[in-house]
């Protein structure tokens, strides 16, 4: 019996770039009435159903063209990274921790599609 083939399926987060994060966060909160989750320097997070929405500043010219970044939720970021890299996916970063709380660690690994659009794997690892 062979193991099922790995595939991405669930989007966990979408990043939307903004020139003014505070202005954009107020608009998403007050105009769209999305539930506000938390903020960090240069970032604001909202809940949109089962998907988290992240408002972020453009930090690098590499991302100037990106209107959004899709974050695929995975159960094991290391295994997902190895599998996709073996299929020829080009990763911008290896899996790494970007945020810690008392309850969990948020791990990310950025990668490109064939058109150089940025995507990411994400794992919320419970402590």
Coordinates of N, CA, C and O in Angstrom, one line a residue:
X1 N 0.8 -1.2 0.0 CA 0.0 0.0 0.0 C 0.9 1.2 0.0 O 1.8 1.4 0.8
X2 N 0.7 2.2 -0.9 CA 1.5 3.4 -1.0 C 0.8 4.5 -0.2 O -0.4 4.6 -0.1
X3 N 1.6 5.4 0.4 CA 1.1 6.5 1.1 C 0.5 7.5 0.1 O 0.9 7.6 -1.0
X4 N -0.6 8.2 0.6 CA -1.2 9.2 -0.3 C -0.2 10.3 -0.7 O 0.7 10.6 0.1
X5 N -0.3 10.8 -1.9 CA 0.6 11.8 -2.4 C 0.3 13.1 -1.7 O -0.9 13.5 -1.5
X6 N 1.3 13.8 -1.2 CA 1.2 15.1 -0.5 C 0.7 16.1 -1.5 O 1.0 16.2 -2.7
X7 N -0.2 17.0 -1.0 CA -0.7 18.1 -1.8 C -1.2 19.2 -0.9 O -1.6 19.0 0.2
X8 N -1.1 20.4 -1.4 CA -1.6 21.6 -0.6 C -3.1 21.7 -0.8 O -3.6 21.4 -1.9
X9 N -3.8 22.2 0.2 CA -5.2 22.3 0.1 C -5.8 23.5 0.9 O -6.6 24.2 0.4
X10 N -5.4 23.7 2.1 CA -6.1 24.7 2.9 C -5.3 26.0 3.0 O -4.1 26.0 3.3
X11 N -5.9 27.1 2.7 CA -5.3 28.4 2.8 C -5.5 28.9 4.3 O -6.6 28.9 4.8
X12 N -4.4 29.2 4.9 CA -4.5 29.6 6.3 C -4.4 31.1 6.5 O -5.0 31.7 7.4
X13 N -3.7 31.8 5.5 CA -3.5 33.2 5.6 C -3.3 33.9 4.3 O -2.7 33.2 3.4
X14 N -3.8 35.1 4.1 CA -3.5 35.9 2.9 C -3.0 37.2 3.4 O -3.5 37.8 4.3
X15 N -1.8 37.6 2.7 CA -1.2 38.9 3.0 C -1.6 39.9 2.0 O -1.5 39.6 0.8
X16 N -2.0 41.1 2.4 CA -2.3 42.1 1.5 C -1.4 43.3 1.8 O -1.3 43.7 3.0
X17 N -0.7 43.8 0.8 CA 0.3 44.9 1.0 C -0.4 46.2 1.1 O -1.5 46.4 0.4
X18 N 0.1 47.1 1.9 CA -0.5 48.5 2.0 C 0.7 49.5 2.2 O 1.7 49.1 2.8
X19 N 0.5 50.7 1.7 CA 1.5 51.7 1.9 C 1.3 52.3 3.3 O 2.3 52.7 3.9
X20 N 0.1 52.3 3.8 CA -0.2 52.8 5.2 C -1.0 51.7 5.9 O -2.2 51.6 5.8
X21 N -0.3 50.9 6.7 CA -0.9 49.8 7.4 C -2.0 50.3 8.4 O -3.0 49.7 8.5
X22 N -1.7 51.3 9.1 CA -2.7 51.8 10.1 C -4.0 52.2 9.4 O -5.1 51.9 9.8
X23 N -3.9 53.0 8.3 CA -5.0 53.4 7.5 C -5.8 52.2 7.0 O -7.0 52.1 7.1
X24 N -5.0 51.2 6.4 CA -5.7 50.0 5.8 C -6.3 49.2 6.9 O -7.5 48.7 6.8
X25 N -5.7 49.1 8.1 CA -6.3 48.3 9.2 C -7.6 48.9 9.7 O -8.6 48.2 9.9
X26 N -7.6 50.3 9.8 CA -8.8 50.9 10.1 C -9.9 50.7 9.1 O -11.1 50.4 9.5
X27 N -9.6 50.7 7.9 CA -10.6 50.4 6.8 C -11.1 49.0 6.9 O -12.3 48.8 6.9
X28 N -10.3 48.0 7.0 CA -10.7 46.6 7.1 C -11.6 46.4 8.4 O -12.5 45.7 8.4
X29 N -11.2 47.1 9.5 CA -11.9 47.0 10.8 C -13.2 47.7 10.7 O -14.3 47.2 11.0
X30 N -13.2 49.0 10.3 CA -14.4 49.9 10.4 C -15.3 49.8 9.2 O -16.5 49.9 9.4
X31 N -14.8 49.7 8.0 CA -15.6 49.6 6.8 C -16.1 48.2 6.5 O -17.3 48.0 6.3
X32 N -15.2 47.3 6.5 CA -15.6 45.9 6.2 C -16.0 45.2 7.5 O -16.7 44.1 7.3
X33 N -15.7 45.7 8.6 CA -16.1 45.1 9.9 C -15.6 43.7 10.1 O -16.2 42.8 10.7
X34 N -14.4 43.4 9.6 CA -13.7 42.2 9.8 C -13.2 42.1 11.3 O -12.8 43.1 11.8
X35 N -13.4 41.0 12.0 CA -12.9 40.9 13.3 C -11.4 41.1 13.4 O -10.6 40.4 12.8
X36 N -10.9 42.1 14.2 CA -9.5 42.3 14.4 C -9.0 41.3 15.4 O -9.6 41.0 16.4
X37 N -7.8 40.8 15.1 CA -7.1 39.8 15.9 C -6.0 40.4 16.7 O -6.1 40.4 18.0
X38 N -5.0 40.9 16.1 CA -3.9 41.5 16.8 C -3.0 42.3 15.8 O -3.2 42.2 14.6
X39 N -2.1 43.1 16.4 CA -1.2 43.9 15.5 C 0.2 43.7 16.0 O 0.4 43.3 17.2
X40 N 1.2 43.9 15.1 CA 2.6 43.9 15.4 C 3.2 45.0 14.6 O 2.5 45.6 13.7
X41 N 4.4 45.4 14.8 CA 4.9 46.5 14.1 C 4.8 46.3 12.6 O 5.3 45.3 12.0
X42 N 4.1 47.2 11.9 CA 3.9 47.1 10.5 C 3.0 46.1 10.0 O 2.9 45.8 8.8
X43 N 2.2 45.5 10.9 CA 1.3 44.4 10.6 C 0.0 44.6 11.3 O -0.1 45.0 12.4
X44 N -1.1 44.1 10.7 CA -2.4 44.0 11.4 C -3.1 42.7 10.9 O -3.0 42.4 9.7
X45 N -3.7 42.0 11.8 CA -4.3 40.7 11.5 C -5.8 40.7 11.7 O -6.3 41.2 12.8
X46 N -6.6 40.1 10.8 CA -8.0 40.0 10.9 C -8.4 38.6 10.6 O -7.7 37.8 10.0
X47 N -9.6 38.2 11.1 CA -10.2 36.9 10.8 C -11.2 37.1 9.7 O -12.1 37.9 9.8
X48 N -11.1 36.3 8.6 CA -12.1 36.3 7.5 C -12.5 34.8 7.4 O -12.0 34.1 6.6
X49 N -13.5 34.4 8.2 CA -14.0 33.0 8.2 C -12.9 32.2 8.8 O -12.4 32.5 9.9
X50 N -12.5 31.2 8.1 CA -11.4 30.3 8.5 C -10.0 30.8 8.1 O -9.0 30.2 8.4
X51 N -10.0 31.9 7.3 CA -8.7 32.4 6.8 C -8.3 33.6 7.6 O -9.1 34.5 7.9
X52 N -7.0 33.7 7.9 CA -6.5 34.9 8.6 C -6.0 35.9 7.5 O -5.4 35.5 6.5
X53 N -6.3 37.2 7.6 CA -5.9 38.2 6.7 C -4.8 39.1 7.4 O -5.0 39.5 8.5
X54 N -3.7 39.2 6.7 CA -2.6 40.0 7.3 C -2.4 41.2 6.4 O -2.2 41.1 5.2
X55 N -2.4 42.4 7.0 CA -2.1 43.6 6.3 C -0.7 44.0 6.6 O -0.3 44.0 7.8
X56 N 0.2 44.2 5.6 CA 1.6 44.4 5.8 C 2.1 45.5 4.8 O 1.6 45.7 3.8
X57 N 3.2 46.1 5.3 CA 3.9 47.1 4.4 C 4.7 46.3 3.4 O 5.2 45.2 3.7
X58 N 4.9 47.0 2.2 CA 5.9 46.4 1.3 C 7.3 46.6 1.8 O 7.6 47.8 2.1
X59 N 8.0 45.6 2.1 CA 9.3 45.7 2.7 C 10.5 45.6 1.7 O 11.6 46.0 2.0
X60 N 10.2 45.1 0.5 CA 11.3 44.8 -0.4 C 10.8 45.0 -1.8 O 9.6 44.7 -2.1
X61 N 11.6 45.5 -2.7 CA 11.2 45.7 -4.1 C 10.7 44.4 -4.7 O 9.9 44.4 -5.7
X62 N 11.2 43.3 -4.2 CA 10.9 42.0 -4.7 C 9.4 41.7 -4.6 O 8.8 41.0 -5.4
X63 N 8.7 42.4 -3.6 CA 7.3 42.2 -3.4 C 6.4 43.3 -3.9 O 5.2 43.3 -3.7
X64 N 7.0 44.3 -4.6 CA 6.2 45.4 -5.1 C 5.1 45.0 -6.0 O 4.1 45.7 -6.0
X65 N 5.2 44.0 -6.7 CA 4.1 43.6 -7.6 C 3.0 42.8 -7.0 O 2.0 42.6 -7.5
X66 N 3.3 42.3 -5.8 CA 2.4 41.3 -5.1 C 1.2 42.1 -4.5 O 1.4 43.0 -3.7
X67 N 0.0 41.7 -4.9 CA -1.1 42.3 -4.2 C -1.5 41.4 -3.0 O -2.1 41.9 -2.0
X68 N -1.2 40.2 -3.1 CA -1.5 39.3 -1.9 C -0.5 38.1 -2.0 O 0.1 37.8 -3.0
X69 N -0.4 37.4 -0.8 CA 0.4 36.2 -0.7 C -0.5 35.2 -0.1 O -1.1 35.4 1.0
X70 N -0.6 34.0 -0.7 CA -1.4 32.9 -0.1 C -0.5 32.1 0.8 O 0.6 31.7 0.4
X71 N -1.0 31.8 2.0 CA -0.3 30.9 3.0 C -1.0 29.6 3.1 O -2.2 29.6 3.5
X72 N -0.4 28.5 2.7 CA -1.0 27.2 2.8 C -0.7 26.6 4.1 O 0.5 26.4 4.5
X73 N -1.7 26.2 4.9 CA -1.6 25.6 6.2 C -1.2 24.1 6.0 O -1.8 23.4 5.2
X74 N -0.1 23.7 6.7 CA 0.3 22.3 6.6 C 0.5 21.8 8.0 O 0.7 22.6 8.9
X75 N 0.4 20.5 8.2 CA 0.6 19.9 9.5 C 2.0 19.7 9.9 O 2.4 19.8 11.0
X76 N 2.9 19.5 8.9 CA 4.3 19.3 9.1 C 5.1 20.1 8.1 O 5.3 19.7 7.0
X77 N 5.6 21.3 8.5 CA 6.2 22.2 7.5 C 7.5 21.6 7.0 O 7.9 21.8 5.8
X78 N 8.2 20.9 7.8 CA 9.5 20.3 7.4 C 9.2 19.3 6.3 O 9.9 19.2 5.2
X79 N 8.3 18.4 6.5 CA 7.9 17.4 5.5 C 7.4 18.0 4.2 O 7.8 17.6 3.1
X80 N 6.5 19.0 4.3 CA 6.0 19.7 3.2 C 7.1 20.4 2.4 O 7.1 20.3 1.1
X81 N 8.0 21.0 3.1 CA 9.1 21.7 2.4 C 10.0 20.7 1.6 O 10.3 20.9 0.5
X82 N 10.3 19.6 2.3 CA 11.2 18.6 1.6 C 10.5 18.0 0.4 O 11.1 17.9 -0.7
X83 N 9.2 17.7 0.5 CA 8.4 17.2 -0.6 C 8.3 18.1 -1.8 O 8.6 17.8 -3.0
X84 N 8.0 19.4 -1.5 CA 7.9 20.4 -2.6 C 9.2 20.7 -3.2 O 9.3 20.9 -4.5
X85 N 10.2 20.8 -2.4 CA 11.6 21.1 -2.9 C 12.0 19.9 -3.8 O 12.6 20.2 -4.9
X86 N 11.7 18.7 -3.5 CA 12.0 17.5 -4.3 C 11.3 17.6 -5.7 O 11.8 17.0 -6.7
X87 N 10.2 18.3 -5.7 CA 9.4 18.4 -7.0 C 9.9 19.6 -7.8 O 9.3 20.0 -8.8
X88 N 10.9 20.3 -7.3 CA 11.5 21.4 -8.0 C 11.0 22.8 -7.6 O 11.3 23.8 -8.3
X89 N 10.2 22.9 -6.5 CA 9.7 24.2 -6.1 C 10.9 25.0 -5.5 O 11.7 24.5 -4.8
X90 N 11.0 26.3 -5.9 CA 12.1 27.1 -5.5 C 11.6 27.9 -4.2 O 10.6 28.6 -4.2
X91 N 12.3 27.6 -3.1 CA 12.0 28.3 -1.9 C 12.8 29.5 -1.6 O 14.0 29.5 -1.9
X92 N 12.2 30.6 -1.2 CA 12.9 31.8 -0.8 C 13.5 31.7 0.6 O 14.5 32.3 0.9
X93 N 12.9 30.9 1.4 CA 13.4 30.7 2.8 C 13.1 29.2 3.2 O 12.0 28.7 2.8
X94 N 13.9 28.7 4.0 CA 13.7 27.4 4.7 C 12.7 27.6 5.8 O 12.4 28.8 6.2
X95 N 12.0 26.6 6.3 CA 11.1 26.7 7.4 C 11.8 27.4 8.6 O 12.9 27.1 9.0
X96 N 11.1 28.4 9.1 CA 11.6 29.2 10.3 C 10.5 29.8 11.1 O 9.4 30.0 10.6
X97 N 10.8 30.0 12.4 CA 9.8 30.6 13.3 C 9.7 32.1 13.1 O 10.8 32.7 13.0
X98 N 8.5 32.6 13.0 CA 8.3 34.1 12.8 C 7.6 34.7 14.0 O 7.6 35.9 14.1
X99 N 6.9 33.9 14.8 CA 6.2 34.4 15.9 C 6.0 33.3 17.0 O 5.8 32.2 16.6
X100 N 6.1 33.7 18.2 CA 5.9 32.8 19.3 C 5.0 33.4 20.3 O 5.0 34.5 20.6
X101 N 4.1 32.5 20.9 CA 3.3 32.9 22.0 C 3.5 31.8 23.1 O 4.2 30.8 22.8
X102 N 2.8 31.9 24.2 CA 2.9 30.8 25.2 C 2.3 29.5 24.7 O 2.7 28.5 25.2
X103 N 1.4 29.6 23.7 CA 0.7 28.4 23.3 C 1.2 27.8 22.0 O 1.0 26.6 21.7
X104 N 1.9 28.6 21.1 CA 2.2 28.1 19.8 C 3.4 28.8 19.2 O 3.8 29.9 19.7
X105 N 4.0 28.2 18.2 CA 5.0 28.9 17.3 C 4.4 28.9 15.9 O 3.8 27.9 15.5
X106 N 4.6 30.0 15.2 CA 4.2 30.1 13.8 C 5.4 30.0 12.9 O 6.4 30.7 13.1
X107 N 5.4 28.9 12.1 CA 6.5 28.6 11.2 C 6.1 29.0 9.8 O 5.0 28.7 9.4
X108 N 7.0 29.5 9.0 CA 6.8 29.9 7.6 C 7.9 29.4 6.7 O 9.1 29.3 7.2
X109 N 7.6 29.2 5.5 CA 8.6 28.9 4.4 C 8.1 29.5 3.1 O 7.0 29.1 2.6
X110 N 8.7 30.6 2.6 CA 8.3 31.2 1.4 C 8.8 30.5 0.2 O 9.9 30.1 0.1
X111 N 7.9 30.5 -0.9 CA 8.3 29.9 -2.2 C 7.7 30.6 -3.3 O 6.8 31.4 -3.2
X112 N 8.3 30.4 -4.5 CA 7.8 31.0 -5.7 C 7.0 30.0 -6.6 O 7.4 28.8 -6.6
X113 N 6.0 30.5 -7.3 CA 5.4 29.7 -8.4 C 6.2 29.9 -9.6 O 7.2 30.6 -9.7
X114 N 5.7 29.3 -10.7 CA 6.5 29.4 -12.0 C 6.5 30.8 -12.6 O 7.2 31.1 -13.5
X115 N 5.6 31.7 -12.1 CA 5.6 33.1 -12.5 C 6.3 34.1 -11.6 O 6.1 35.3 -11.7
X116 N 6.9 33.5 -10.6 CA 7.7 34.3 -9.5 C 6.7 35.0 -8.6 O 7.1 35.9 -7.9
X117 N 5.5 34.5 -8.5 CA 4.6 35.0 -7.4 C 5.0 34.3 -6.1 O 5.4 33.1 -6.1
X118 N 4.8 35.0 -5.0 CA 5.2 34.5 -3.7 C 4.1 33.8 -3.0 O 3.0 34.3 -3.0
X119 N 4.4 32.6 -2.5 CA 3.4 31.9 -1.7 C 4.2 31.4 -0.4 O 5.4 31.7 -0.3
X120 N 3.5 30.8 0.5 CA 4.2 30.4 1.7 C 3.5 29.2 2.3 O 2.3 29.0 2.2
X121 N 4.3 28.3 2.9 CA 3.8 27.3 3.8 C 3.7 27.8 5.2 O 4.6 28.6 5.6
X122 N 2.7 27.4 6.0 CA 2.6 27.9 7.4 C 2.2 26.7 8.2 O 1.4 25.9 7.9
X123 N 2.8 26.6 9.4 CA 2.4 25.7 10.4 C 2.3 26.4 11.7 O 3.3 27.1 12.1
X124 N 1.2 26.2 12.4 CA 1.0 26.7 13.8 C 1.3 25.6 14.7 O 0.4 24.7 14.8
X125 N 2.4 25.5 15.3 CA 2.9 24.4 16.1 C 2.6 24.7 17.5 O 3.1 25.6 18.1
X126 N 1.7 23.8 18.1 CA 1.4 24.0 19.5 C 2.6 23.6 20.4 O 3.3 22.7 20.1
X127 N 2.7 24.3 21.5 CA 3.8 24.0 22.4 C 3.4 22.9 23.4 O 2.3 22.7 23.7

